[in-house]
Amino acid sequence: MRIVLIGAPGAGKGTYAQYFREKYCIPHISTGDIFREEISKNTDLGRLAKTYIDRGELVPDDIVNNIVKTRLSQPDVERGFILDGYPRTIVQAVYLDTLVNIDAVIHLIVSEEVAVKRLSGRRTCPICNRVYNIYFEPKPINDEICDYDGAKLVKRKDDEPDIVRNRYRVFYETFKPILDYYRSKNILIEIDANRSIREVAPELENILITRNILKIKPCKPDVKPG
Ligand code: AP5
């Protein structure tokens, strides 16, 4: 299964990618996570990406395209992958087609108000990248501590409401051509992502199974959404 999750900030791309990664053992490739790791290591790439990310702006296409090309050349993507946050521009979408054939592009549709509320409560584990929320499920069992690593959860700097609103605006300004591009290829699936994770995850999973895109058996069948 080679799928792309797209949607405004807070739509749940990372959340659903995490669910499929755990249940089906398929790699989750998030360009945002790759940049945050480079920033935490203070690499040249990380310092450059930070100047864009901190303002809620997009990192330039050639930088992102090179990162994705390198990641998709690694052997673990042979069983499939879930791309999260890429492509984000039409240049990236056209470039991705030169690298691989994509089975489906899932557009998770979320309203601005829901996105701002979710992101103000988002907390992430700096070790395993698991995503939690202090207002919605999945909440950490112990306040602000990862259930798996015991690490103190962190809040992303770009999750402040003003920056979220800018990211949301940038998303909808740049996204129409990408949606049209995938619609014309007949691989676009649109889902109302304002609903709870427990409603959206099984619906998405069923669509992928019914369309014969998700063909592999779960490696951990008991993983539950949220
Ligand atoms: P990135 O990390 O990709 O951020 P984003 O796209 O803005 O998306 P988010 O991670 O904020 O949202 P999400 O949809 O994954 O939500 P999540 O599942 O965590 O990119 C960051 C920056 O990097 C960009 O702004 C840009 O600068 C740069 N960048 C990255 N890729 C790039 C590219 N290709 N080109 C150029 N620049 C690039 O959910 C959010 C919260 O809500 C969580 O707490 C979750 O628990 C909760 N939640 C999710 N779903 C539900 C639900 N149904 N009900 C209740 N709570 C929910």
PDB file of C-alpha atoms and ligand atoms in Angstrom, residues 7-16 30-33 35-36 52-53 56-61 64 84-89 92 118-119 121-123 131-133 136-138 156 158-159 167 193-197 200, ligand 1:
ATOM      1  CA  GLY A   7      -4.879  17.732   4.929  1.00  0.00           C
ATOM      2  CA  ALA A   8      -4.574  20.960   6.837  1.00  0.00           C
ATOM      3  CA  PRO A   9      -2.597  21.068  10.089  1.00  0.00           C
ATOM      4  CA  GLY A  10      -4.527  19.198  12.781  1.00  0.00           C
ATOM      5  CA  ALA A  11      -6.485  17.050  10.300  1.00  0.00           C
ATOM      6  CA  GLY A  12      -4.982  13.919  11.876  1.00  0.00           C
ATOM      7  CA  LYS A  13      -2.423  12.877   9.245  1.00  0.00           C
ATOM      8  CA  GLY A  14       0.153  11.850  11.858  1.00  0.00           C
ATOM      9  CA  THR A  15      -2.527  10.206  14.014  1.00  0.00           C
ATOM     10  CA  TYR A  16      -3.850   7.897  11.272  1.00  0.00           C
ATOM     11  CA  SER A  30       6.537  12.431   7.666  1.00  0.00           C
ATOM     12  CA  THR A  31       8.525  15.276   6.138  1.00  0.00           C
ATOM     13  CA  GLY A  32       7.623  17.387   9.192  1.00  0.00           C
ATOM     14  CA  ASP A  33       9.108  14.727  11.532  1.00  0.00           C
ATOM     15  CA  PHE A  35      12.727  18.294   9.640  1.00  0.00           C
ATOM     16  CA  ARG A  36      12.082  18.314  13.397  1.00  0.00           C
ATOM     17  CA  TYR A  52      10.571  28.443   7.419  1.00  0.00           C
ATOM     18  CA  ILE A  53       8.816  26.149   9.915  1.00  0.00           C
ATOM     19  CA  GLY A  56       4.462  28.453   9.419  1.00  0.00           C
ATOM     20  CA  GLU A  57       5.841  28.738   5.855  1.00  0.00           C
ATOM     21  CA  LEU A  58       6.727  25.891   3.475  1.00  0.00           C
ATOM     22  CA  VAL A  59      10.309  24.647   3.116  1.00  0.00           C
ATOM     23  CA  PRO A  60      11.500  25.079  -0.547  1.00  0.00           C
ATOM     24  CA  ASP A  61      10.555  22.264  -2.949  1.00  0.00           C
ATOM     25  CA  VAL A  64      11.938  18.539   0.440  1.00  0.00           C
ATOM     26  CA  ASP A  84       2.399  12.306   5.622  1.00  0.00           C
ATOM     27  CA  GLY A  85       2.766  15.995   4.754  1.00  0.00           C
ATOM     28  CA  TYR A  86       4.234  15.373   1.286  1.00  0.00           C
ATOM     29  CA  PRO A  87       3.523  16.441  -1.424  1.00  0.00           C
ATOM     30  CA  ARG A  88       2.438  19.921  -0.416  1.00  0.00           C
ATOM     31  CA  THR A  89       2.903  21.734  -3.725  1.00  0.00           C
ATOM     32  CA  GLN A  92       6.341  18.123  -5.259  1.00  0.00           C
ATOM     33  CA  ARG A 118      -6.653  20.102  18.507  1.00  0.00           C
ATOM     34  CA  LEU A 119      -3.216  21.598  17.963  1.00  0.00           C
ATOM     35  CA  GLY A 121      -3.735  20.374  23.002  1.00  0.00           C
ATOM     36  CA  ARG A 122      -1.247  18.299  20.986  1.00  0.00           C
ATOM     37  CA  ARG A 123       1.745  16.835  22.815  1.00  0.00           C
ATOM     38  CA  VAL A 131       1.140  11.930  19.303  1.00  0.00           C
ATOM     39  CA  TYR A 132      -1.213  12.644  22.244  1.00  0.00           C
ATOM     40  CA  ASN A 133      -3.749  15.311  23.092  1.00  0.00           C
ATOM     41  CA  PHE A 136      -9.039  14.504  23.206  1.00  0.00           C
ATOM     42  CA  GLU A 137      -8.173  10.795  23.047  1.00  0.00           C
ATOM     43  CA  PRO A 138      -5.448   9.571  23.010  1.00  0.00           C
ATOM     44  CA  ARG A 156       5.449  22.075  19.140  1.00  0.00           C
ATOM     45  CA  ASP A 158       4.387  26.002  15.565  1.00  0.00           C
ATOM     46  CA  ASP A 159       1.214  24.866  17.407  1.00  0.00           C
ATOM     47  CA  ARG A 167      -0.328  27.232   8.412  1.00  0.00           C
ATOM     48  CA  ALA A 193     -11.900  14.401   9.547  1.00  0.00           C
ATOM     49  CA  ASN A 194     -13.801  16.667  11.971  1.00  0.00           C
ATOM     50  CA  ARG A 195     -15.164  13.479  13.587  1.00  0.00           C
ATOM     51  CA  SER A 196     -13.522  11.371  16.294  1.00  0.00           C
ATOM     52  CA  ILE A 197     -10.506   9.138  15.600  1.00  0.00           C
ATOM     53  CA  VAL A 200     -12.552   8.084  11.021  1.00  0.00           C
TER      54      VAL A 200
HETATM   55  P1  AP5 B   1       3.995  18.857   9.556  1.00  0.00           P
HETATM   56  O1  AP5 B   1       4.659  18.277  10.718  1.00  0.00           O
HETATM   57  O2  AP5 B   1       3.702  17.966   8.375  1.00  0.00           O
HETATM   58  O3  AP5 B   1       2.729  19.633  10.071  1.00  0.00           O
HETATM   59  P2  AP5 B   1       1.282  19.854   9.435  1.00  0.00           P
HETATM   60  O4  AP5 B   1       1.041  19.351   8.056  1.00  0.00           O
HETATM   61  O5  AP5 B   1       1.022  21.281   9.630  1.00  0.00           O
HETATM   62  O6  AP5 B   1       0.412  18.878  10.188  1.00  0.00           O
HETATM   63  P3  AP5 B   1       0.358  18.572  11.685  1.00  0.00           P
HETATM   64  O7  AP5 B   1       1.438  17.606  12.072  1.00  0.00           O
HETATM   65  O8  AP5 B   1       0.287  19.834  12.485  1.00  0.00           O
HETATM   66  O9  AP5 B   1      -1.070  17.918  11.730  1.00  0.00           O
HETATM   67  P4  AP5 B   1      -1.561  16.440  11.569  1.00  0.00           P
HETATM   68  O10 AP5 B   1      -2.615  16.437  10.503  1.00  0.00           O
HETATM   69  O11 AP5 B   1      -0.443  15.427  11.398  1.00  0.00           O
HETATM   70  O12 AP5 B   1      -2.263  16.263  12.966  1.00  0.00           O
HETATM   71  P5  AP5 B   1      -2.039  15.185  14.102  1.00  0.00           P
HETATM   72  O13 AP5 B   1      -2.356  13.798  13.628  1.00  0.00           O
HETATM   73  O14 AP5 B   1      -0.730  15.378  14.802  1.00  0.00           O
HETATM   74  O15 AP5 B   1       4.841  20.071   8.955  1.00  0.00           O
HETATM   75  C1  AP5 B   1       5.358  21.083   9.794  1.00  0.00           C
HETATM   76  C2  AP5 B   1       6.073  22.126   8.937  1.00  0.00           C
HETATM   77  O16 AP5 B   1       7.166  21.503   8.199  1.00  0.00           O
HETATM   78  C3  AP5 B   1       5.206  22.781   7.852  1.00  0.00           C
HETATM   79  O17 AP5 B   1       4.468  23.884   8.360  1.00  0.00           O
HETATM   80  C4  AP5 B   1       6.296  23.197   6.847  1.00  0.00           C
HETATM   81  O18 AP5 B   1       6.941  24.355   7.250  1.00  0.00           O
HETATM   82  C5  AP5 B   1       7.297  22.061   6.903  1.00  0.00           C
HETATM   83  N1  AP5 B   1       7.037  21.018   5.896  1.00  0.00           N
HETATM   84  C6  AP5 B   1       6.681  19.713   6.160  1.00  0.00           C
HETATM   85  N2  AP5 B   1       6.484  19.032   5.022  1.00  0.00           N
HETATM   86  C7  AP5 B   1       6.720  19.928   3.999  1.00  0.00           C
HETATM   87  C8  AP5 B   1       6.641  19.837   2.582  1.00  0.00           C
HETATM   88  N3  AP5 B   1       6.266  18.699   1.961  1.00  0.00           N
HETATM   89  N4  AP5 B   1       6.930  20.944   1.852  1.00  0.00           N
HETATM   90  C9  AP5 B   1       7.295  22.094   2.443  1.00  0.00           C
HETATM   91  N5  AP5 B   1       7.366  22.261   3.780  1.00  0.00           N
HETATM   92  C10 AP5 B   1       7.083  21.182   4.561  1.00  0.00           C
HETATM   93  O19 AP5 B   1      -3.234  15.633  15.071  1.00  0.00           O
HETATM   94  C11 AP5 B   1      -3.176  16.887  15.740  1.00  0.00           C
HETATM   95  C12 AP5 B   1      -3.723  16.721  17.166  1.00  0.00           C
HETATM   96  O20 AP5 B   1      -5.108  16.461  17.080  1.00  0.00           O
HETATM   97  C13 AP5 B   1      -3.104  15.545  17.928  1.00  0.00           C
HETATM   98  O21 AP5 B   1      -2.940  15.906  19.265  1.00  0.00           O
HETATM   99  C14 AP5 B   1      -4.138  14.420  17.783  1.00  0.00           C
HETATM  100  O22 AP5 B   1      -4.127  13.560  18.907  1.00  0.00           O
HETATM  101  C15 AP5 B   1      -5.451  15.225  17.686  1.00  0.00           C
HETATM  102  N6  AP5 B   1      -6.419  14.600  16.816  1.00  0.00           N
HETATM  103  C16 AP5 B   1      -6.198  14.132  15.557  1.00  0.00           C
HETATM  104  N7  AP5 B   1      -7.342  13.648  15.044  1.00  0.00           N
HETATM  105  C17 AP5 B   1      -8.295  13.823  16.005  1.00  0.00           C
HETATM  106  C18 AP5 B   1      -9.699  13.541  16.062  1.00  0.00           C
HETATM  107  N8  AP5 B   1     -10.345  12.942  15.036  1.00  0.00           N
HETATM  108  N9  AP5 B   1     -10.366  13.886  17.180  1.00  0.00           N
HETATM  109  C19 AP5 B   1      -9.735  14.478  18.220  1.00  0.00           C
HETATM  110  N10 AP5 B   1      -8.400  14.761  18.230  1.00  0.00           N
HETATM  111  C20 AP5 B   1      -7.708  14.447  17.122  1.00  0.00           C
END
